[in-house]
CSV table of C-alpha atoms in Angstrom, one decimal:
chain,number,residue,atom,x,y,z
A,26,MET,CA,180.8,45.0,65.4
A,27,VAL,CA,178.5,45.6,68.3
A,28,ASP,CA,175.0,47.0,67.6
A,29,SER,CA,174.5,49.2,70.6
A,30,SER,CA,171.2,51.1,70.9
A,31,THR,CA,171.9,51.9,74.5
A,32,PHE,CA,175.2,53.7,73.5
A,33,VAL,CA,175.1,57.3,74.9
A,34,ALA,CA,176.5,59.6,72.3
A,35,GLY,CA,178.7,62.6,73.3
A,36,PRO,CA,178.6,66.1,71.9
A,37,VAL,CA,179.3,66.7,68.2
A,38,ALA,CA,180.3,69.5,66.0
A,39,THR,CA,177.4,70.2,63.6
A,40,GLY,CA,179.0,72.6,61.1
A,41,TRP,CA,179.1,69.9,58.4
A,42,LEU,CA,175.3,69.4,58.8
A,43,GLN,CA,174.3,73.1,58.9
A,44,PRO,CA,173.8,73.8,55.2
A,45,THR,CA,171.4,70.7,55.1
A,46,GLY,CA,168.9,72.5,57.4
A,47,ARG,CA,168.3,69.2,59.2
A,48,VAL,CA,170.5,69.9,62.4
A,49,PRO,CA,167.7,69.9,64.8
A,50,ALA,CA,166.1,66.8,63.4
A,51,VAL,CA,169.5,64.9,63.1
A,52,LEU,CA,170.3,65.8,66.8
A,53,ALA,CA,166.8,64.8,67.9
A,54,ALA,CA,167.3,61.3,66.2
A,55,TRP,CA,170.7,60.9,67.7
A,56,LYS,CA,169.3,61.8,71.2
A,57,ASP,CA,166.7,59.1,70.7
A,58,GLY,CA,169.3,56.6,69.6
A,59,ALA,CA,168.1,56.6,66.0
A,60,LEU,CA,169.7,57.3,62.7
A,61,GLY,CA,169.5,61.0,61.5
A,62,GLU,CA,168.7,61.9,58.0
A,63,ALA,CA,170.2,64.5,55.8
A,64,PRO,CA,169.9,65.1,52.1
A,65,THR,CA,172.8,64.8,49.6
A,66,GLY,CA,173.5,67.5,47.1
A,67,ILE,CA,173.3,70.4,49.5
A,68,ALA,CA,176.3,70.4,51.8
A,69,TRP,CA,178.2,67.3,50.2
A,70,ASP,CA,177.7,64.7,47.5
A,71,VAL,CA,178.0,61.0,48.3
A,72,VAL,CA,179.7,58.3,46.2
A,73,ARG,CA,178.8,54.8,47.1
A,74,VAL,CA,181.1,51.8,46.4
A,75,PRO,CA,179.5,48.4,46.8
A,76,SER,CA,182.3,46.5,48.4
A,77,HIS,CA,183.5,47.1,52.0
A,78,THR,CA,187.0,45.6,50.9
A,79,VAL,CA,187.3,48.0,48.0
A,80,GLY,CA,186.0,50.8,50.2
A,81,HIS,CA,188.7,50.3,52.8
A,82,GLU,CA,191.4,50.0,50.2
A,83,THR,CA,190.0,53.4,48.7
A,84,VAL,CA,190.5,54.9,52.0
A,85,ALA,CA,194.1,53.6,52.2
A,86,GLN,CA,194.9,54.9,48.7
A,87,LEU,CA,193.5,58.4,49.6
A,88,ARG,CA,195.5,58.4,52.8
A,89,ALA,CA,198.7,57.3,50.8
A,90,ALA,CA,198.1,60.2,48.3
A,91,GLY,CA,198.0,62.7,51.1
A,92,VAL,CA,194.8,64.3,49.7
A,93,PRO,CA,191.9,65.6,52.0
A,94,LEU,CA,189.8,62.7,53.3
A,95,GLY,CA,186.3,63.6,54.2
A,96,PRO,CA,183.7,61.5,56.2
A,97,VAL,CA,183.4,57.9,55.1
A,98,LEU,CA,180.4,55.8,56.1
A,99,TYR,CA,180.2,52.0,56.3
A,100,GLY,CA,176.6,50.6,55.6
A,101,PRO,CA,174.8,47.6,54.4
A,102,SER,CA,175.0,48.7,50.8
A,103,GLY,CA,178.7,49.4,50.8
A,104,VAL,CA,180.8,52.4,51.7
A,105,GLU,CA,179.8,55.9,51.2
A,106,PHE,CA,182.3,58.7,50.7
A,107,PHE,CA,181.2,62.3,51.5
A,108,ILE,CA,182.8,64.4,48.8
A,109,ALA,CA,182.9,68.2,47.8
A,110,LEU,CA,179.6,69.3,46.3
A,111,GLY,CA,179.7,69.1,42.5
A,112,SER,CA,183.1,67.5,42.3
A,113,ALA,CA,181.9,64.1,41.0
A,114,ASP,CA,179.3,65.3,38.5
A,115,GLY,CA,179.4,62.8,35.6
A,116,TRP,CA,180.8,60.1,37.9
A,117,ASP,CA,181.6,57.0,35.7
A,118,ALA,CA,183.7,54.6,37.8
A,119,PRO,CA,182.6,50.9,37.5
A,120,ASP,CA,180.5,49.2,40.2
A,121,SER,CA,180.0,52.6,42.1
A,122,HIS,CA,177.6,55.6,41.8
A,123,LEU,CA,177.0,59.1,42.8
A,124,LEU,CA,173.8,59.3,44.8
A,125,PRO,CA,171.2,61.5,43.5
A,126,ALA,CA,170.7,65.0,45.0
A,127,HIS,CA,168.3,65.2,47.7
A,128,LYS,CA,168.5,61.5,48.5
A,129,LEU,CA,168.3,61.1,52.4
A,130,THR,CA,171.5,59.6,53.9
A,131,LEU,CA,171.1,57.8,57.1
A,132,LEU,CA,173.7,59.0,59.6
A,133,PRO,CA,174.7,57.5,62.8
A,134,HIS,CA,176.1,59.7,65.5
A,135,PRO,CA,179.8,60.4,64.8
A,136,ASP,CA,180.8,58.4,67.9
A,137,TYR,CA,179.4,55.2,66.0
A,138,THR,CA,182.7,54.2,64.5
A,139,GLU,CA,184.6,51.0,63.3
A,140,ARG,CA,187.4,51.9,65.8
A,141,ASN,CA,185.1,51.6,68.9
A,142,GLN,CA,183.2,48.7,67.1
A,143,LEU,CA,179.7,50.3,67.5
A,144,GLN,CA,177.0,50.3,64.8
A,145,LEU,CA,173.5,51.6,64.5
A,146,GLY,CA,171.2,50.2,61.9
A,147,ALA,CA,174.2,48.4,60.5
A,148,ARG,CA,176.0,51.7,59.8
A,149,CYS,CA,179.2,53.2,61.4
A,150,TRP,CA,181.8,55.8,60.4
A,151,ILE,CA,185.1,54.7,59.0
A,152,ILE,CA,186.2,58.4,59.0
A,153,PRO,CA,183.6,60.3,61.2
A,154,PRO,CA,182.8,63.9,60.4
A,155,THR,CA,184.1,66.5,62.6
A,156,GLY,CA,184.0,70.3,62.7
A,157,THR,CA,187.1,70.4,60.7
A,158,THR,CA,186.9,67.4,58.5
A,159,PRO,CA,187.5,68.4,54.9
A,160,LEU,CA,185.7,66.8,52.0
A,161,THR,CA,187.4,64.5,49.6
A,162,TRP,CA,187.5,65.9,46.0
A,163,GLY,CA,185.7,63.7,43.5
A,164,PRO,CA,188.7,63.3,41.1
A,165,ASP,CA,190.9,62.3,44.0
A,166,LEU,CA,188.3,59.7,45.0
A,167,ARG,CA,188.0,58.3,41.4
A,168,THR,CA,191.8,57.9,41.2
A,169,ALA,CA,192.0,56.2,44.5
A,170,TYR,CA,188.9,54.0,43.9
A,171,LEU,CA,190.3,52.8,40.6
A,172,ALA,CA,193.7,51.9,42.1
A,173,ALA,CA,191.8,50.1,45.0
A,174,ARG,CA,189.9,48.1,42.4
A,175,ALA,CA,193.1,47.2,40.8
A,176,ARG,CA,194.7,46.0,44.1
A,177,VAL,CA,191.6,43.9,45.4
A,178,PRO,CA,191.1,40.6,43.9
A,179,GLU,CA,188.0,40.4,41.6
A,180,ALA,CA,186.3,37.8,44.0
A,181,GLN,CA,186.4,40.5,46.9
A,182,ARG,CA,185.0,43.4,44.9
């Protein structure tokens, strides 16, 4: 991956950020080439899985199941799945956790993706948010995550 602080980000739909009340601050950060910050538990919840390998396999499992796949963020602590608010209450899958409500999530501009090999602050989108990106449902994520863990060798989890 390339870490490009000189990348000029294009326009972006902000509907997914509106409920957080942080759109102006996030857009200002992106304009300055920085990560934006938005709290969890307002517009979406976030489940973090610690392994990039299991995270990518979870994405593959969700796609194979044909269920809605919301934004997915790759970061230094693992892979973060943006899910429907309240749909993962009581999350109990091994080696993963639901981030607490109001925890600030660091967000690169949606143009920072694995596909174009751009990162900001060691973060990029596997599935970037768009104006029409649905959110993953918590039970669907749990099913896909457990299937992914079963497919990935223990040494790679």
